XYZ file of C-alpha atoms in Angstrom:
214
model
C 0.000 0.000 0.000
C 1.242 3.476 -0.916
C 0.071 6.479 1.110
C -0.440 9.813 -0.668
C -1.424 13.129 0.890
C -2.264 16.544 -0.537
C -0.245 19.042 1.494
C -1.271 22.151 -0.448
C -3.099 23.857 2.425
C -0.438 23.187 5.073
C 2.511 23.855 2.730
C 6.021 22.509 3.469
C 6.447 25.398 5.904
C 3.931 24.004 8.382
C 3.892 20.270 7.707
C 6.252 17.683 6.216
C 4.269 14.453 5.686
C 7.289 12.458 4.508
C 8.671 12.769 8.037
C 5.357 11.406 9.332
C 5.638 8.238 7.239
C 3.661 9.251 4.143
C 5.052 7.807 0.881
C 4.138 10.601 -1.513
C 3.206 14.260 -1.056
C 1.407 16.271 -3.717
C 0.906 20.023 -3.993
C -1.101 22.267 -6.242
C 1.885 24.410 -7.188
C -0.559 26.934 -8.607
C -1.379 28.002 -5.071
C 1.082 28.678 -2.205
C 4.179 27.460 -4.011
C 3.293 29.751 -6.911
C 2.550 32.696 -4.631
C 1.644 35.592 -6.894
C -0.909 33.461 -8.827
C 1.010 33.547 -12.093
C 1.599 29.867 -12.864
C -0.326 26.610 -13.209
C 1.406 23.402 -12.150
C 1.392 20.436 -9.794
C 4.142 18.903 -7.671
C 4.746 15.362 -6.420
C 7.446 14.667 -3.818
C 8.539 11.096 -3.119
C 11.457 8.656 -3.361
C 13.666 8.615 -6.444
C 12.217 5.249 -7.480
C 8.603 6.392 -7.353
C 9.505 9.718 -8.952
C 10.974 7.881 -11.950
C 7.736 5.961 -12.393
C 5.768 9.213 -12.295
C 8.141 10.857 -14.770
C 7.833 7.930 -17.183
C 4.030 8.099 -17.098
C 4.080 11.890 -17.426
C 6.107 11.603 -20.640
C 3.421 9.385 -22.165
C 0.565 11.584 -20.988
C 2.264 14.800 -22.051
C 2.470 16.368 -18.619
C 5.462 18.686 -18.588
C 6.346 22.209 -17.531
C 8.027 24.704 -19.794
C 11.238 26.406 -18.715
C 9.551 29.743 -17.977
C 7.033 28.172 -15.574
C 9.817 26.283 -13.810
C 11.791 29.507 -13.402
C 8.768 31.370 -12.015
C 8.036 28.514 -9.597
C 11.641 28.471 -8.372
C 11.547 32.229 -7.836
C 8.244 32.072 -5.929
C 9.441 29.294 -3.625
C 12.221 31.598 -2.404
C 9.587 33.747 -0.658
C 7.333 30.861 0.440
C 8.337 30.924 4.107
C 7.948 34.689 4.459
C 4.554 34.669 2.747
C 3.068 31.691 4.580
C 4.313 32.825 7.984
C 2.700 36.246 7.483
C -0.517 34.705 6.146
C -0.713 32.296 9.074
C -0.147 35.065 11.605
C -2.939 37.068 9.959
C -5.260 34.043 9.934
C -4.745 33.481 13.660
C -5.615 37.076 14.472
C -8.689 37.068 12.262
C -9.906 33.712 13.619
C -9.648 34.999 17.196
C -11.491 38.199 16.268
C -14.258 36.276 14.509
C -14.624 33.901 17.458
C -15.542 36.852 19.686
C -17.918 38.416 17.154
C -21.635 38.199 17.927
C -22.491 38.102 14.213
C -20.563 34.849 13.736
C -22.018 31.494 14.754
C -18.859 29.417 14.545
C -15.228 29.625 13.432
C -13.310 26.648 12.057
C -9.559 27.030 12.508
C -7.154 24.515 14.114
C -5.234 27.331 15.758
C -8.120 28.058 18.112
C -7.871 26.251 21.441
C -11.511 25.242 21.206
C -11.079 23.494 17.855
C -11.516 19.715 17.931
C -8.409 19.503 15.713
C -6.224 21.806 17.812
C -4.203 19.146 19.622
C -3.786 17.028 16.489
C -2.537 20.032 14.522
C -0.114 20.944 17.320
C 1.300 17.415 17.302
C 2.183 17.308 13.615
C 2.373 20.888 12.339
C 4.694 23.844 12.914
C 1.871 26.320 12.340
C -1.888 26.310 11.820
C -2.003 27.597 8.255
C -3.551 30.544 6.400
C -7.037 29.126 5.741
C -10.086 29.300 7.981
C -13.836 29.139 7.605
C -16.686 30.656 9.564
C -20.462 30.669 9.672
C -22.224 33.989 9.738
C -25.397 34.365 11.757
C -27.576 34.660 8.656
C -30.462 35.951 10.742
C -28.368 39.094 11.224
C -26.038 39.166 8.195
C -26.880 38.086 4.652
C -23.864 36.034 3.406
C -24.224 37.129 -0.226
C -24.495 40.816 0.676
C -21.533 40.402 3.036
C -19.290 39.012 0.288
C -20.362 41.730 -2.169
C -19.636 44.426 0.437
C -16.007 43.433 1.008
C -13.477 45.899 -0.369
C -10.074 44.299 0.157
C -10.954 40.607 0.300
C -11.877 39.358 -3.164
C -14.543 36.716 -3.915
C -12.710 33.842 -5.637
C -12.639 30.046 -5.508
C -8.875 29.776 -5.908
C -6.492 30.274 -3.028
C -2.892 30.513 -1.926
C -1.903 33.777 -3.559
C -0.599 36.840 -1.755
C -4.093 38.348 -1.698
C -6.987 37.401 0.583
C -9.919 35.631 -1.057
C -13.287 34.364 0.135
C -15.964 32.030 -1.189
C -19.211 30.366 -0.132
C -18.761 26.584 -0.618
C -22.533 26.033 -0.901
C -22.611 27.940 -4.209
C -19.094 27.167 -5.469
C -17.111 24.024 -4.624
C -20.127 22.117 -3.248
C -22.849 23.580 -5.474
C -23.510 20.292 -7.281
C -24.116 18.419 -4.026
C -27.719 18.240 -2.863
C -28.829 20.537 -0.043
C -29.497 17.478 2.101
C -25.978 16.144 1.630
C -24.439 19.578 2.205
C -26.325 19.834 5.487
C -25.151 16.363 6.501
C -21.476 17.246 6.015
C -21.779 20.702 7.568
C -21.759 22.891 4.452
C -24.369 25.482 5.404
C -25.489 28.399 3.226
C -23.792 30.787 5.668
C -20.421 28.980 5.698
C -17.593 31.010 4.166
C -14.015 29.959 3.415
C -11.463 32.702 3.946
C -7.982 32.322 2.513
C -5.866 34.953 4.227
C -3.244 36.915 2.318
C -0.264 39.055 3.295
C -2.163 42.317 3.755
C -2.197 44.063 7.121
C -4.374 42.036 9.511
C -5.997 45.191 10.900
C -7.072 46.205 7.385
C -8.597 42.777 6.755
C -10.477 42.827 10.051
C -11.753 46.323 9.315
C -12.916 45.146 5.884
C -14.804 42.196 7.386
C -16.350 44.411 10.069
C -17.643 47.037 7.659
C -19.086 44.347 5.352
C -20.982 42.831 8.270
C -22.668 46.154 8.926
C -23.941 46.675 5.376
């Protein structure tokens, strides 16, 4: 049996699955590794033997990167640590602020002590990552109006760039799932995924606050 894990969200800065016994680690290089959102690629990290098998198959399927994309990826990786550390710091501050906000029903972020994943994340990660989600109290704040009222944070389904983005899974990534199934797995209409960028945390919090009041 070969174990494979997608480490895109955690990035190599916060988690190294190979050290935890995983056989192969994959990344969407388009996201955090790419940084400024200017490339499209994928990455697989494993032993030399398995990498050769992947390379052989990739030749037959036509999967290859051009030299310019490789150069841009290499350049972006040089700032990966600085970017992700800043994004994670921002995410922690925003998660704590949201947790104390009366217009928010629940915040999902492993960096919060009350998270059911907090201890697990502490045991295997060096940081809690730049992504969080939260449920607005839709009796007080309309989720669609909230997203449209944001000024700095952009509505987008992609993630991992230097800019902050937000999306509502119920109408994007999980739109094709029935409402019953979404409810069963916890994807409510008021759930929002926030991917935190490198902007000033105070500016992001101010943006969220003013959008809540619209």
